[in-house]
Tab-separated table of C-alpha atoms in Angstrom:
chain	number	residue	atom	x	y	z
A	25	MET	CA	19.302	-44.334	-32.103
A	26	ALA	CA	20.789	-46.442	-34.891
A	27	THR	CA	20.806	-45.695	-38.387
A	28	CYS	CA	20.704	-48.684	-40.980
A	29	ILE	CA	22.921	-48.423	-43.941
A	30	HIS	CA	22.364	-50.713	-47.145
A	31	SER	CA	25.019	-51.149	-49.190
A	32	SER	CA	24.757	-52.750	-52.425
A	33	LYS	CA	27.555	-54.361	-54.414
A	34	THR	CA	25.505	-54.443	-57.778
A	35	GLU	CA	25.657	-50.089	-58.053
A	36	THR	CA	28.233	-48.783	-60.575
A	37	ARG	CA	28.903	-45.281	-60.652
A	38	THR	CA	31.075	-43.098	-62.921
A	39	GLN	CA	34.316	-42.192	-62.160
A	40	ASN	CA	33.408	-38.379	-60.826
A	41	ASN	CA	30.541	-39.363	-58.907
A	42	ARG	CA	33.165	-42.324	-57.241
A	43	ASN	CA	35.331	-39.699	-56.043
A	44	ILE	CA	32.678	-37.404	-54.451
A	45	ASP	CA	31.535	-39.963	-52.821
A	46	ASN	CA	34.903	-41.189	-51.441
A	47	ASP	CA	35.071	-37.313	-50.303
A	48	LEU	CA	31.831	-37.665	-48.316
A	49	LEU	CA	32.809	-41.120	-47.121
A	50	ASN	CA	36.334	-39.696	-45.645
A	51	ASN	CA	34.922	-36.506	-44.498
A	52	TYR	CA	31.788	-39.063	-42.450
A	53	VAL	CA	34.865	-40.585	-41.082
A	54	LYS	CA	36.483	-37.971	-40.251
A	55	TYR	CA	33.666	-35.823	-38.365
A	56	ARG	CA	31.821	-38.950	-36.620
A	57	ARG	CA	32.103	-39.042	-33.100
A	58	THR	CA	32.704	-42.524	-31.726
A	59	ASN	CA	30.614	-42.180	-28.651
A	60	PHE	CA	27.274	-40.913	-31.074
A	61	PRO	CA	25.047	-43.786	-31.018
A	62	ASP	CA	22.859	-42.781	-33.783
A	63	LEU	CA	25.760	-43.275	-36.110
A	64	VAL	CA	25.839	-46.645	-35.285
A	65	SER	CA	25.645	-48.915	-38.771
A	66	CYS	CA	23.103	-51.617	-38.832
A	67	GLY	CA	21.664	-54.148	-41.432
A	68	PRO	CA	18.522	-55.248	-42.125
A	69	ILE	CA	17.206	-57.733	-39.672
A	70	SER	CA	15.234	-59.774	-42.475
A	71	GLU	CA	16.873	-61.334	-45.283
A	72	LYS	CA	14.355	-59.775	-47.847
A	73	LYS	CA	16.322	-57.438	-50.354
A	74	SER	CA	15.490	-54.622	-51.934
A	75	LYS	CA	14.816	-54.459	-55.800
A	76	THR	CA	17.711	-52.321	-56.733
A	77	TYR	CA	17.076	-49.494	-59.010
A	78	ILE	CA	20.412	-47.835	-59.636
A	79	HIS	CA	22.339	-48.402	-62.569
A	80	THR	CA	25.133	-46.474	-64.327
A	81	GLN	CA	24.359	-42.818	-65.173
A	82	THR	CA	24.913	-43.326	-68.830
A	83	GLU	CA	22.125	-46.449	-69.286
A	84	THR	CA	19.900	-43.728	-67.053
A	85	LEU	CA	19.790	-41.019	-69.911
A	86	LEU	CA	20.170	-43.528	-72.900
A	87	ASP	CA	16.377	-42.903	-73.059
A	88	GLU	CA	15.127	-39.778	-71.964
A	89	ASN	CA	11.343	-40.363	-73.449
A	90	ASN	CA	11.091	-43.479	-71.702
A	91	ASP	CA	7.463	-43.952	-69.866
A	92	ASP	CA	8.718	-46.903	-67.840
A	93	PRO	CA	7.436	-46.082	-64.200
A	94	GLU	CA	10.588	-47.852	-63.121
A	95	LYS	CA	13.068	-45.596	-64.909
A	96	LYS	CA	11.333	-42.563	-63.326
A	97	PHE	CA	12.027	-44.227	-59.799
A	98	VAL	CA	15.748	-44.183	-61.125
A	99	ASP	CA	15.692	-40.663	-62.596
A	100	LEU	CA	14.592	-39.058	-59.321
A	101	TRP	CA	16.191	-41.137	-57.001
A	102	LEU	CA	19.629	-40.333	-59.130
A	103	GLN	CA	18.912	-36.704	-58.748
A	104	MET	CA	18.453	-36.791	-55.429
A	105	ARG	CA	21.382	-38.145	-55.093
A	106	ASP	CA	23.049	-35.221	-57.057
A	107	GLU	CA	21.206	-32.691	-54.864
A	108	ALA	CA	22.653	-34.345	-51.749
A	109	ARG	CA	26.112	-34.342	-53.266
A	110	SER	CA	25.638	-30.574	-54.367
A	111	ASP	CA	24.529	-30.202	-50.740
A	112	VAL	CA	26.997	-31.649	-49.080
A	113	GLN	CA	29.508	-29.217	-51.316
A	114	GLN	CA	28.284	-26.266	-50.229
A	115	GLU	CA	28.108	-27.365	-46.593
A	116	PRO	CA	30.329	-30.029	-45.594
A	117	ILE	CA	29.588	-30.277	-42.063
A	118	LEU	CA	26.325	-32.101	-43.249
A	119	SER	CA	28.617	-34.637	-44.713
A	120	ASN	CA	27.482	-37.215	-41.872
A	121	TYR	CA	24.029	-36.317	-42.048
A	122	TYR	CA	23.724	-36.918	-45.857
A	123	PHE	CA	25.403	-39.880	-46.161
A	124	THR	CA	23.772	-41.767	-43.776
A	125	SER	CA	20.381	-40.302	-45.015
A	126	ILE	CA	20.661	-40.398	-48.187
A	127	LEU	CA	24.248	-41.264	-49.828
A	128	SER	CA	25.096	-44.729	-48.229
A	129	HIS	CA	21.669	-46.268	-49.708
A	130	ASP	CA	20.892	-47.461	-53.276
A	131	SER	CA	17.941	-47.021	-53.605
A	132	LEU	CA	14.511	-44.785	-52.608
A	133	GLU	CA	13.040	-47.644	-50.439
A	134	ASN	CA	15.960	-48.261	-48.364
A	135	ALA	CA	16.779	-44.586	-47.884
A	136	LEU	CA	13.177	-43.742	-47.084
A	137	ALA	CA	12.837	-46.917	-44.686
A	138	ASN	CA	16.088	-45.719	-42.828
A	139	TYR	CA	14.977	-42.114	-42.613
A	140	LEU	CA	11.232	-43.096	-41.409
A	141	SER	CA	12.608	-45.722	-38.792
A	142	MET	CA	15.266	-42.747	-37.253
A	143	LYS	CA	12.317	-40.249	-36.941
A	144	LEU	CA	9.976	-42.574	-35.255
A	145	SER	CA	12.288	-44.626	-33.416
A	146	ASN	CA	12.646	-44.304	-29.356
A	147	SER	CA	14.128	-46.302	-26.610
A	148	SER	CA	11.425	-49.122	-26.753
A	149	LEU	CA	11.308	-49.145	-30.404
A	150	PRO	CA	14.721	-49.586	-32.217
A	151	THR	CA	15.845	-48.159	-35.660
A	152	CYS	CA	16.257	-51.039	-36.919
A	153	THR	CA	13.279	-53.259	-35.779
A	154	LEU	CA	11.685	-50.229	-37.491
A	155	TYR	CA	14.008	-50.275	-40.476
A	156	ASP	CA	13.155	-54.204	-41.044
A	157	LEU	CA	9.356	-53.668	-40.713
A	158	PHE	CA	9.305	-50.720	-43.126
A	159	LEU	CA	11.783	-51.797	-45.802
A	160	GLY	CA	9.621	-55.018	-45.716
A	161	VAL	CA	6.671	-52.827	-46.512
A	162	LEU	CA	8.034	-50.962	-49.229
A	163	THR	CA	9.886	-53.617	-51.262
A	164	GLU	CA	6.758	-55.636	-51.396
A	165	ASN	CA	4.809	-52.834	-52.386
A	166	GLN	CA	5.676	-50.842	-55.439
A	167	GLU	CA	2.480	-49.049	-55.582
A	168	ILE	CA	3.498	-47.489	-52.710
A	169	ILE	CA	6.989	-46.288	-54.142
A	170	SER	CA	5.073	-44.792	-57.137
A	171	ALA	CA	3.077	-42.566	-54.728
A	172	VAL	CA	5.965	-41.826	-52.887
A	173	ASN	CA	7.427	-40.469	-56.390
A	174	ASP	CA	4.550	-38.755	-57.139
A	175	ASP	CA	4.555	-37.369	-53.497
A	176	LEU	CA	7.745	-35.485	-54.436
A	177	ARG	CA	6.904	-34.080	-57.180
A	178	ALA	CA	3.945	-32.613	-56.041
A	179	VAL	CA	5.432	-31.006	-53.376
A	180	LYS	CA	8.412	-30.032	-55.891
A	181	GLU	CA	5.916	-28.233	-58.018
A	182	ARG	CA	3.177	-27.017	-55.759
A	183	ASP	CA	5.524	-25.737	-53.095
A	184	PRO	CA	7.729	-22.669	-53.875
A	185	ALA	CA	9.508	-22.833	-50.503
A	186	CYS	CA	10.922	-26.432	-51.675
A	187	ILE	CA	14.052	-25.888	-53.173
A	188	SER	CA	14.869	-29.588	-54.175
A	189	TYR	CA	13.440	-33.058	-53.834
A	190	VAL	CA	16.344	-34.135	-51.505
A	191	HIS	CA	14.998	-31.129	-49.521
A	192	CYS	CA	11.530	-32.383	-49.317
A	193	PHE	CA	12.557	-36.061	-48.361
A	194	LEU	CA	14.620	-34.112	-45.469
A	195	ASN	CA	12.754	-31.440	-44.284
A	196	PHE	CA	8.977	-31.562	-45.324
A	197	LYS	CA	7.234	-33.294	-41.983
A	198	GLY	CA	4.028	-33.285	-44.362
A	199	PHE	CA	5.701	-35.370	-46.839
A	200	LEU	CA	7.309	-37.725	-44.407
A	201	ALA	CA	3.834	-37.877	-42.262
A	202	CYS	CA	2.027	-39.154	-45.814
A	203	GLN	CA	4.239	-41.618	-46.479
A	204	ALA	CA	4.777	-43.166	-42.891
A	205	HIS	CA	0.536	-43.185	-43.248
A	206	ARG	CA	1.036	-45.242	-46.481
A	207	ILE	CA	3.321	-47.730	-44.522
A	208	ALA	CA	0.729	-48.130	-41.569
A	209	HIS	CA	-2.229	-48.284	-43.944
A	210	ASN	CA	-0.789	-51.023	-45.531
A	211	LEU	CA	-0.262	-52.999	-42.307
A	212	TRP	CA	-4.084	-51.694	-41.503
A	213	SER	CA	-5.185	-53.569	-44.504
A	214	LYS	CA	-3.214	-56.822	-43.430
A	215	ASP	CA	-5.070	-56.801	-39.848
A	216	ARG	CA	-1.736	-55.997	-38.128
A	217	LYS	CA	-3.752	-53.103	-36.643
A	218	ILE	CA	-1.740	-52.774	-33.385
A	219	LEU	CA	1.475	-51.852	-35.639
A	220	ALA	CA	-0.363	-49.546	-37.829
A	221	LEU	CA	-1.903	-47.947	-34.637
A	222	MET	CA	1.494	-47.697	-33.321
A	223	ILE	CA	3.063	-45.881	-36.106
A	224	GLN	CA	0.090	-43.824	-36.330
A	225	ASN	CA	0.837	-42.676	-32.279
A	226	ARG	CA	4.332	-41.940	-33.138
A	227	VAL	CA	3.764	-40.055	-36.281
A	228	SER	CA	1.283	-38.035	-34.315
A	229	GLU	CA	3.948	-37.779	-31.516
A	230	VAL	CA	6.980	-36.728	-33.660
A	231	PHE	CA	5.495	-34.792	-36.761
A	232	ALA	CA	2.277	-33.004	-34.900
A	233	VAL	CA	0.102	-34.906	-37.885
A	234	ASP	CA	-2.591	-37.397	-36.788
A	235	ILE	CA	-3.804	-39.685	-39.677
A	236	HIS	CA	-5.920	-42.798	-38.967
A	237	PRO	CA	-4.127	-45.776	-40.243
A	238	GLY	CA	-7.615	-46.777	-41.958
A	239	ALA	CA	-7.889	-43.780	-43.766
A	240	LYS	CA	-7.245	-43.809	-47.908
A	241	ILE	CA	-4.923	-41.553	-49.017
A	242	GLY	CA	-4.516	-41.244	-53.068
A	243	ARG	CA	-0.986	-39.913	-54.663
A	244	GLY	CA	0.443	-36.971	-56.018
A	245	ILE	CA	-0.693	-35.208	-52.549
A	246	LEU	CA	0.702	-32.175	-50.592
A	247	LEU	CA	0.496	-31.531	-46.785
A	248	ASP	CA	1.781	-28.101	-46.512
A	249	HIS	CA	3.792	-27.156	-43.237
A	250	ALA	CA	0.899	-30.670	-41.750
A	251	THR	CA	1.123	-29.111	-38.145
A	252	GLY	CA	-2.109	-30.006	-36.781
A	253	LEU	CA	-3.400	-32.269	-39.469
A	254	VAL	CA	-6.054	-34.448	-38.237
A	255	VAL	CA	-7.618	-37.516	-40.628
A	256	GLY	CA	-10.392	-39.768	-39.521
A	257	GLU	CA	-10.840	-43.418	-39.763
A	258	THR	CA	-13.107	-43.442	-42.891
A	259	ALA	CA	-12.090	-40.578	-44.810
A	260	VAL	CA	-10.520	-40.545	-48.202
A	261	ILE	CA	-8.301	-38.099	-50.156
A	262	GLU	CA	-7.969	-39.337	-53.590
A	263	ASP	CA	-5.210	-37.717	-56.000
A	264	ASN	CA	-3.543	-34.575	-56.238
A	265	VAL	CA	-5.239	-32.713	-53.524
A	266	SER	CA	-2.948	-30.279	-51.408
A	267	ILE	CA	-4.246	-29.407	-47.787
A	268	LEU	CA	-2.936	-26.470	-45.558
A	269	HIS	CA	-2.242	-27.089	-41.997
A	270	ASN	CA	-4.637	-27.463	-38.946
A	271	VAL	CA	-7.169	-28.982	-41.243
A	272	THR	CA	-9.708	-31.715	-39.425
A	273	LEU	CA	-11.112	-34.110	-41.417
A	274	GLY	CA	-13.314	-35.629	-38.742
A	275	GLY	CA	-16.338	-37.277	-37.777
A	276	THR	CA	-19.419	-35.503	-36.067
A	277	GLY	CA	-20.011	-37.189	-33.063
A	278	LYS	CA	-19.994	-41.128	-31.623
A	279	VAL	CA	-21.878	-42.435	-34.469
A	280	SER	CA	-19.639	-45.534	-35.955
A	281	GLY	CA	-18.884	-46.782	-39.699
A	282	ASP	CA	-18.551	-44.965	-42.299
A	283	ARG	CA	-18.267	-41.385	-40.810
A	284	HIS	CA	-15.996	-39.069	-42.385
A	285	PRO	CA	-15.322	-36.847	-45.200
A	286	LYS	CA	-14.678	-38.105	-48.975
A	287	ILE	CA	-11.619	-35.447	-50.947
A	288	GLY	CA	-12.217	-35.403	-54.571
A	289	LYS	CA	-9.814	-35.000	-57.235
A	290	GLY	CA	-7.749	-31.817	-57.489
A	291	VAL	CA	-9.226	-30.305	-53.953
A	292	LEU	CA	-7.459	-27.663	-52.410
A	293	ILE	CA	-8.195	-27.265	-48.595
A	294	GLY	CA	-6.946	-23.989	-46.828
A	295	ALA	CA	-5.551	-23.558	-43.266
A	296	GLY	CA	-7.535	-24.326	-40.529
A	297	THR	CA	-10.317	-25.653	-41.983
A	298	CYS	CA	-12.577	-28.490	-41.085
A	299	VAL	CA	-14.797	-30.723	-42.952
A	300	LEU	CA	-16.968	-33.116	-40.732
A	301	GLY	CA	-18.861	-35.808	-41.319
A	302	ASN	CA	-19.448	-38.339	-44.319
A	303	VAL	CA	-19.660	-35.277	-46.751
A	304	ARG	CA	-18.092	-35.132	-50.146
A	305	VAL	CA	-16.028	-32.417	-51.386
A	306	GLU	CA	-16.208	-32.957	-55.634
A	307	ASP	CA	-13.389	-33.128	-57.782
A	308	GLY	CA	-11.749	-29.689	-58.221
A	309	ALA	CA	-13.330	-27.590	-55.576
A	310	LYS	CA	-11.876	-25.023	-52.982
A	311	ILE	CA	-12.378	-24.530	-49.517
A	312	GLY	CA	-11.415	-21.132	-47.726
A	313	ALA	CA	-9.209	-20.976	-44.969
A	314	GLY	CA	-10.988	-21.254	-41.508
A	315	SER	CA	-13.685	-22.974	-43.152
A	316	VAL	CA	-16.619	-25.297	-41.506
A	317	VAL	CA	-17.856	-27.289	-43.912
A	318	LEU	CA	-21.304	-29.710	-43.038
A	319	LYS	CA	-22.395	-30.639	-46.542
A	320	ARG	CA	-21.653	-31.112	-49.818
A	321	VAL	CA	-19.159	-29.310	-51.911
A	322	PRO	CA	-19.851	-29.021	-55.611
A	323	ALA	CA	-17.072	-29.783	-58.150
A	324	ARG	CA	-14.999	-26.754	-59.051
A	325	THR	CA	-16.854	-24.208	-56.836
A	326	THR	CA	-15.578	-22.397	-53.946
A	327	ALA	CA	-16.625	-22.668	-50.214
A	328	VAL	CA	-16.200	-20.087	-47.577
A	329	GLY	CA	-17.086	-19.752	-44.323
A	330	ASN	CA	-18.211	-20.741	-40.725
A	331	PRO	CA	-20.777	-22.583	-41.975
A	332	ALA	CA	-19.255	-22.707	-45.425
A	333	LYS	CA	-21.180	-21.266	-48.226
A	334	LEU	CA	-20.522	-21.290	-51.710
A	335	ILE	CA	-19.060	-18.456	-53.768
A	336	GLY	CA	-21.625	-17.033	-56.029
A	337	GLY	CA	-24.833	-18.864	-54.190
A	338	LYS	CA	-26.236	-22.337	-54.134
A	339	GLU	CA	-27.944	-22.261	-56.789
A	340	ASN	CA	-25.764	-20.441	-59.380
A	341	PRO	CA	-22.354	-21.125	-57.983
A	342	PHE	CA	-18.890	-19.281	-59.267
A	343	LYS	CA	-17.191	-22.251	-61.610
A	344	LEU	CA	-13.320	-22.583	-61.009
A	345	ASP	CA	-11.191	-22.916	-64.419
A	346	LYS	CA	-8.433	-24.301	-62.827
A	347	MET	CA	-7.428	-27.113	-60.636
A	348	PRO	CA	-7.280	-25.101	-57.336
A	349	SER	CA	-4.658	-27.919	-55.977
A	350	PHE	CA	-2.294	-26.960	-58.952
A	351	THR	CA	-2.767	-23.124	-58.781
A	352	MET	CA	-2.307	-22.720	-54.846
A	353	ASP	CA	-4.197	-19.844	-55.194
A	354	HIS	CA	-6.036	-19.440	-51.652
A	355	THR	CA	-7.481	-15.782	-51.778
A	356	SER	CA	-9.389	-15.186	-55.304
A	357	TRP	CA	-13.037	-15.151	-54.696
A	358	SER	CA	-14.822	-14.097	-57.472
A	359	ASP	CA	-17.087	-11.535	-55.791
A	360	TYR	CA	-14.728	-10.705	-52.491
A	361	VAL	CA	-14.741	-7.364	-50.998
A	362	ILE	CA	-14.135	-5.618	-47.912
């Protein structure tokens, strides 16, 4: 397994950061075992060049109120690099890991393409082949990178177990599976279905997350823990949705066509839930853990049970006053008693 390290001649660092990165490089050389195949550097196969977002920190911080989305990309990427440097200072034994995963790359898309390619490669799918494929998709579709940024922020804001952005990037398989799906969905949409299905299969094997490349997923998504998540081909997950582990968004049988659930904005779906068939869970609804949903769930209501029923009753259901995907409140029912 090889790691693909992309270096940019345009990157400018402050003197302090240069000294830190030089120390990291020295640690990388010090700790690197020459017989370790996964630490071999390789460049991209194609001649596509990624758009470089790194500037000097002074330039980046000149206007903190700038609403330019590219500026926000820079800010988050620079913060991730700072977090990586801090982690290495605390745990020097991880120098190699952070250098090859984060600090040797000049942009988020380079780092993501490299990290996913290392995770999903095997003996017949070389890392550099996947890297070239992934980087091509990411650099040509900045909407994907924008969604990646929103997903990083969603995880950091909603999951108390997430201690930093770089921690999410490196260690949260729900986040990584979602980004691999974004690449697969792009290929599926361009009728490169064999490649898309191959990525789906590798993600399922590596992360235990099975999302069909035809499924449509918005931005600001939290797939918490994510183990056992299954999402069918015609499913739709809109923006700012939070989904726990062992959730199935599936069909009801052998019927083809549009047959999978549609999940509205701001929905929270608890662990072990099954939503089956072409039913809609409307904006801001909450599904309790272990529920089986077979019918439409109205906006800002809570459905619990097998089969799921609305808290407060069908005629006058209790209405949520906050977006459940943001509060992540799984247990507050209006009339729940034991």
